[in-house]
mmCIF file of C-alpha atoms in Angstrom:
data_model
loop_
_atom_site.group_PDB
_atom_site.id
_atom_site.type_symbol
_atom_site.label_atom_id
_atom_site.label_comp_id
_atom_site.label_asym_id
_atom_site.label_seq_id
_atom_site.Cartn_x
_atom_site.Cartn_y
_atom_site.Cartn_z
ATOM 1 C CA LYS D 162 0.045 -0.388 -0.140
ATOM 2 C CA ASN D 163 1.628 3.399 -1.087
ATOM 3 C CA GLU D 164 1.865 5.101 2.361
ATOM 4 C CA VAL D 165 3.119 9.170 3.346
ATOM 5 C CA GLU D 166 3.723 9.466 7.216
ATOM 6 C CA GLN D 167 5.095 12.462 8.596
ATOM 7 C CA SER D 168 6.365 13.499 11.976
ATOM 8 C CA PRO D 169 6.269 15.406 13.817
ATOM 9 C CA GLN D 170 2.969 16.312 13.464
ATOM 10 C CA ASN D 171 3.159 19.487 15.626
ATOM 11 C CA LEU D 172 6.555 21.530 16.193
ATOM 12 C CA THR D 173 6.781 24.550 18.210
ATOM 13 C CA ALA D 174 10.414 26.318 18.732
ATOM 14 C CA GLN D 175 12.002 29.705 19.217
ATOM 15 C CA GLU D 176 12.913 31.865 16.302
ATOM 16 C CA GLY D 177 16.604 31.217 15.356
ATOM 17 C CA GLU D 178 16.456 27.696 15.870
ATOM 18 C CA PHE D 179 17.071 24.767 12.997
ATOM 19 C CA ILE D 180 14.100 22.805 12.269
ATOM 20 C CA THR D 181 14.239 19.540 10.745
ATOM 21 C CA ILE D 182 10.762 17.689 9.360
ATOM 22 C CA ASN D 183 10.301 14.192 8.344
ATOM 23 C CA CYS D 184 8.964 12.134 6.027
ATOM 24 C CA SER D 185 8.634 8.595 5.250
ATOM 25 C CA TYR D 186 6.718 7.121 2.702
ATOM 26 C CA SER D 187 6.656 2.969 2.175
ATOM 27 C CA VAL D 188 7.574 1.902 -1.513
ATOM 28 C CA GLY D 189 9.372 3.108 -4.119
ATOM 29 C CA ILE D 190 9.122 6.697 -5.753
ATOM 30 C CA SER D 191 9.508 8.620 -8.681
ATOM 31 C CA ALA D 192 9.070 12.163 -7.058
ATOM 32 C CA LEU D 193 8.822 14.072 -3.628
ATOM 33 C CA HIS D 194 7.325 16.952 -3.136
ATOM 34 C CA TRP D 195 7.631 19.433 0.054
ATOM 35 C CA LEU D 196 5.073 21.907 -0.043
ATOM 36 C CA GLN D 197 3.940 24.861 2.622
ATOM 37 C CA GLN D 198 0.591 25.655 3.632
ATOM 38 C CA HIS D 199 -0.240 29.383 5.375
ATOM 39 C CA PRO D 200 -3.064 30.004 7.541
ATOM 40 C CA GLY D 201 -4.879 31.104 4.532
ATOM 41 C CA GLY D 202 -5.156 28.124 2.964
ATOM 42 C CA GLY D 203 -3.160 28.828 0.024
ATOM 43 C CA ILE D 204 0.027 26.003 -0.586
ATOM 44 C CA VAL D 205 2.871 26.702 -2.568
ATOM 45 C CA SER D 206 5.217 24.090 -3.704
ATOM 46 C CA LEU D 207 8.941 24.152 -2.476
ATOM 47 C CA PHE D 208 10.825 21.612 -3.598
ATOM 48 C CA MET D 209 10.465 18.632 -5.878
ATOM 49 C CA LEU D 210 13.069 15.998 -5.940
ATOM 50 C CA SER D 211 13.921 12.402 -6.810
ATOM 51 C CA SER D 212 17.578 12.019 -5.693
ATOM 52 C CA GLY D 213 20.072 13.767 -3.370
ATOM 53 C CA LYS D 214 19.467 17.179 -1.537
ATOM 54 C CA LYS D 215 18.365 20.994 -2.930
ATOM 55 C CA LYS D 216 18.302 24.217 -1.468
ATOM 56 C CA HIS D 217 16.744 27.215 -1.522
ATOM 57 C CA GLY D 218 17.453 30.064 0.670
ATOM 58 C CA ARG D 219 17.194 28.670 4.280
ATOM 59 C CA LEU D 220 15.398 25.850 3.139
ATOM 60 C CA ILE D 221 16.905 22.416 2.487
ATOM 61 C CA ALA D 222 15.337 19.456 0.958
ATOM 62 C CA THR D 223 17.139 15.952 1.258
ATOM 63 C CA ILE D 224 16.006 12.493 0.440
ATOM 64 C CA ASN D 225 17.143 8.884 0.948
ATOM 65 C CA ILE D 226 15.994 6.479 -1.563
ATOM 66 C CA GLN D 227 17.657 3.601 -0.221
ATOM 67 C CA GLU D 228 15.622 4.558 3.361
ATOM 68 C CA LYS D 229 12.791 5.722 1.678
ATOM 69 C CA HIS D 230 12.856 8.597 3.848
ATOM 70 C CA SER D 231 12.863 12.984 3.264
ATOM 71 C CA SER D 232 13.859 15.550 5.488
ATOM 72 C CA LEU D 233 12.694 19.340 5.339
ATOM 73 C CA HIS D 234 15.507 21.442 6.879
ATOM 74 C CA ILE D 235 15.051 25.664 7.627
ATOM 75 C CA THR D 236 17.688 27.223 9.425
ATOM 76 C CA ALA D 237 17.990 30.316 11.189
ATOM 77 C CA SER D 238 14.004 29.888 11.487
ATOM 78 C CA HIS D 239 11.665 32.772 11.841
ATOM 79 C CA PRO D 240 8.018 33.665 12.623
ATOM 80 C CA ARG D 241 6.939 34.057 9.148
ATOM 81 C CA ASP D 242 8.034 30.472 8.594
ATOM 82 C CA SER D 243 5.149 29.167 10.641
ATOM 83 C CA ALA D 244 2.946 26.914 8.634
ATOM 84 C CA VAL D 245 1.824 23.748 7.628
ATOM 85 C CA TYR D 246 4.505 21.378 5.863
ATOM 86 C CA ILE D 247 3.115 18.646 3.668
ATOM 87 C CA CYS D 248 5.011 15.790 2.067
ATOM 88 C CA ALA D 249 3.224 14.538 -1.273
ATOM 89 C CA VAL D 250 4.965 11.344 -3.123
ATOM 90 C CA ASP D 251 4.337 10.042 -6.370
ATOM 91 C CA PHE D 252 4.651 6.402 -6.254
ATOM 92 C CA GLY D 253 5.247 6.415 -9.913
ATOM 93 C CA ASN D 254 1.397 6.427 -11.093
ATOM 94 C CA GLU D 255 1.823 10.164 -11.780
ATOM 95 C CA LYS D 256 -0.923 10.690 -8.976
ATOM 96 C CA LEU D 257 0.469 12.430 -5.541
ATOM 97 C CA THR D 258 -0.354 10.697 -2.062
ATOM 98 C CA PHE D 259 0.013 13.493 0.730
ATOM 99 C CA GLY D 260 1.098 13.246 4.050
ATOM 100 C CA THR D 261 -1.267 14.678 6.761
ATOM 101 C CA GLY D 262 1.148 17.601 7.274
ATOM 102 C CA THR D 263 3.504 19.077 10.309
ATOM 103 C CA ARG D 264 2.217 22.429 11.995
ATOM 104 C CA LEU D 265 5.247 24.252 13.037
ATOM 105 C CA THR D 266 4.757 27.549 15.008
ATOM 106 C CA ILE D 267 7.907 29.633 15.463
ATOM 107 C CA ILE D 268 7.924 31.981 18.684
ATOM 108 C CA PRO D 269 9.893 35.349 18.443
ATOM 109 C CA GLU N 109 1.367 34.760 -5.712
ATOM 110 C CA THR N 110 0.856 31.502 -7.446
ATOM 111 C CA GLY N 111 -0.726 32.534 -10.604
ATOM 112 C CA VAL N 112 -3.845 30.326 -9.967
ATOM 113 C CA THR N 113 -7.258 32.171 -8.939
ATOM 114 C CA GLN N 114 -10.068 31.141 -7.054
ATOM 115 C CA THR N 115 -13.191 32.250 -6.035
ATOM 116 C CA PRO N 116 -14.990 32.474 -3.890
ATOM 117 C CA ARG N 117 -12.522 32.525 -0.895
ATOM 118 C CA HIS N 118 -15.639 31.513 1.103
ATOM 119 C CA LEU N 119 -18.808 30.090 0.655
ATOM 120 C CA VAL N 120 -21.507 29.171 3.051
ATOM 121 C CA MET N 121 -24.816 27.355 1.616
ATOM 122 C CA GLY N 122 -27.543 25.287 2.693
ATOM 123 C CA MET N 123 -27.843 21.489 1.805
ATOM 124 C CA THR N 124 -30.618 22.376 -1.430
ATOM 125 C CA ASN N 125 -28.667 25.151 -2.967
ATOM 126 C CA LYS N 126 -26.496 24.685 -6.128
ATOM 127 C CA LYS N 127 -23.303 26.757 -6.194
ATOM 128 C CA SER N 128 -20.572 26.920 -8.612
ATOM 129 C CA LEU N 129 -16.493 27.180 -7.480
ATOM 130 C CA LYS N 130 -14.707 28.673 -10.158
ATOM 131 C CA CYS N 131 -10.766 28.374 -10.956
ATOM 132 C CA GLU N 132 -8.535 30.667 -13.459
ATOM 133 C CA GLN N 133 -4.817 30.107 -14.539
ATOM 134 C CA HIS N 134 -3.474 31.622 -16.808
ATOM 135 C CA LEU N 135 0.062 30.225 -16.823
ATOM 136 C CA GLY N 136 -0.476 28.322 -19.746
ATOM 137 C CA HIS N 137 -0.463 25.171 -18.058
ATOM 138 C CA ASN N 138 -2.200 21.946 -19.325
ATOM 139 C CA ALA N 139 -3.574 20.052 -16.177
ATOM 140 C CA MET N 140 -5.816 21.324 -13.525
ATOM 141 C CA TYR N 141 -7.237 19.528 -10.379
ATOM 142 C CA TRP N 142 -9.665 19.774 -7.648
ATOM 143 C CA TYR N 143 -8.318 18.549 -4.525
ATOM 144 C CA LYS N 144 -10.482 18.350 -1.381
ATOM 145 C CA GLN N 145 -8.731 19.308 2.567
ATOM 146 C CA SER N 146 -10.870 18.374 5.240
ATOM 147 C CA ALA N 147 -9.968 18.959 8.803
ATOM 148 C CA LYS N 148 -7.136 16.367 9.836
ATOM 149 C CA LYS N 149 -7.249 14.594 6.904
ATOM 150 C CA PRO N 150 -4.824 14.644 3.837
ATOM 151 C CA LEU N 151 -5.136 16.560 0.351
ATOM 152 C CA GLU N 152 -7.789 13.800 -1.649
ATOM 153 C CA LEU N 153 -7.668 14.385 -5.256
ATOM 154 C CA MET N 154 -11.457 14.739 -6.809
ATOM 155 C CA PHE N 155 -10.722 15.300 -10.625
ATOM 156 C CA VAL N 156 -7.981 15.798 -13.338
ATOM 157 C CA TYR N 157 -8.366 17.604 -16.602
ATOM 158 C CA SER N 158 -5.646 17.339 -19.154
ATOM 159 C CA LEU N 159 -6.036 19.561 -22.322
ATOM 160 C CA GLU N 160 -9.397 20.117 -21.039
ATOM 161 C CA GLU N 161 -10.386 16.197 -21.037
ATOM 162 C CA ARG N 162 -11.247 14.614 -17.737
ATOM 163 C CA VAL N 163 -8.659 12.306 -16.719
ATOM 164 C CA GLU N 164 -9.342 11.209 -13.391
ATOM 165 C CA ASN N 165 -12.459 11.006 -11.524
ATOM 166 C CA ASN N 166 -11.300 9.942 -8.165
ATOM 167 C CA SER N 167 -14.817 7.756 -7.299
ATOM 168 C CA VAL N 168 -16.914 11.631 -5.928
ATOM 169 C CA PRO N 169 -20.162 11.747 -5.331
ATOM 170 C CA SER N 170 -22.360 12.608 -8.173
ATOM 171 C CA ARG N 171 -23.339 15.820 -6.001
ATOM 172 C CA PHE N 172 -20.037 17.576 -7.347
ATOM 173 C CA SER N 173 -19.521 18.067 -11.144
ATOM 174 C CA PRO N 174 -16.612 19.569 -12.473
ATOM 175 C CA GLU N 175 -16.111 21.498 -15.828
ATOM 176 C CA CYS N 176 -13.354 22.826 -17.584
ATOM 177 C CA PRO N 177 -14.479 24.982 -20.374
ATOM 178 C CA ASN N 178 -10.802 25.405 -21.903
ATOM 179 C CA SER N 179 -7.398 25.001 -20.197
ATOM 180 C CA SER N 180 -7.752 28.360 -17.934
ATOM 181 C CA HIS N 181 -10.665 28.000 -16.514
ATOM 182 C CA LEU N 182 -12.058 24.744 -13.977
ATOM 183 C CA PHE N 183 -15.567 25.113 -12.152
ATOM 184 C CA LEU N 184 -16.808 22.428 -9.558
ATOM 185 C CA HIS N 185 -20.344 22.545 -9.857
ATOM 186 C CA LEU N 186 -22.300 21.880 -6.144
ATOM 187 C CA HIS N 187 -25.873 20.857 -5.332
ATOM 188 C CA THR N 188 -27.545 18.869 -2.913
ATOM 189 C CA LEU N 189 -24.354 18.854 -0.410
ATOM 190 C CA GLN N 190 -24.049 17.218 2.881
ATOM 191 C CA PRO N 191 -22.565 18.805 6.169
ATOM 192 C CA GLU N 192 -19.713 16.640 5.646
ATOM 193 C CA ASP N 193 -18.986 18.183 2.309
ATOM 194 C CA SER N 194 -17.467 21.413 4.400
ATOM 195 C CA ALA N 195 -13.856 21.548 3.796
ATOM 196 C CA LEU N 196 -11.119 23.505 1.727
ATOM 197 C CA TYR N 197 -11.354 23.015 -1.596
ATOM 198 C CA LEU N 198 -8.125 23.540 -3.656
ATOM 199 C CA CYS N 199 -7.801 24.037 -7.405
ATOM 200 C CA ALA N 200 -3.871 23.239 -8.670
ATOM 201 C CA SER N 201 -2.540 23.646 -12.238
ATOM 202 C CA SER N 202 0.770 22.094 -13.704
ATOM 203 C CA PRO N 203 2.398 22.034 -16.924
ATOM 204 C CA GLY N 204 2.287 18.444 -17.251
ATOM 205 C CA ASN N 205 3.075 14.765 -15.447
ATOM 206 C CA ASN N 206 6.431 15.252 -13.311
ATOM 207 C CA SER N 207 5.916 19.174 -12.835
ATOM 208 C CA PRO N 208 5.370 21.288 -9.550
ATOM 209 C CA LEU N 209 1.732 21.885 -8.628
ATOM 210 C CA HIS N 210 1.143 25.609 -8.579
ATOM 211 C CA PHE N 211 -2.195 25.881 -6.020
ATOM 212 C CA GLY N 212 -4.862 28.933 -5.749
ATOM 213 C CA ASN N 213 -5.479 29.962 -1.985
ATOM 214 C CA GLY N 214 -9.089 27.514 -1.512
ATOM 215 C CA THR N 215 -12.693 28.126 -0.894
ATOM 216 C CA ARG N 216 -13.047 27.080 2.202
ATOM 217 C CA LEU N 217 -17.128 25.774 1.929
ATOM 218 C CA THR N 218 -19.550 25.572 5.102
ATOM 219 C CA VAL N 219 -22.927 23.465 4.100
ATOM 220 C CA THR N 220 -25.296 24.246 6.546
#
């Protein structure tokens, strides 16, 4: 069964802390997406990756194909990073299976 | 701004009403999607249109009826909904397979 699990479900941290959000999946994939959803509801695509590592500003996404695991890191976290971060996986059928999201709150 | 615009942002409707959700993109994307996001649940794919043809109907009840009149516009027509249909309805578009999705801000629907 194609499954996507994220951890933690909720994460609260102080401004400036290094943040890690994890995503594990059950079987081989063709691509993994990291998405950001702000309280208003809109979703922004952060990364799409199938191997290795990608970096954009303070955000870093890594994926380990052998371990079926991806992480999203945020360096020097800021209150504006507060959002729900969603992992979504393409298991090769060109449809995305979504995790339930990690709610991140950064306290000033 | 993702380039995908959804209206209305909020909608309250009774179970006997008929309403429509609208999605518009001018990104030149070929594929458009409707997703449903209920509280505490992952996003669920409802419909996919590719080049204005429906290619996916994910066992969605017939009280939800999609329409894609052209590659830039997508509608979701709603009738005789149930309270459990209350959710955030998100539209997305993409250039094609294996491409990132561009989401709208969603329509938060409440069925009373």
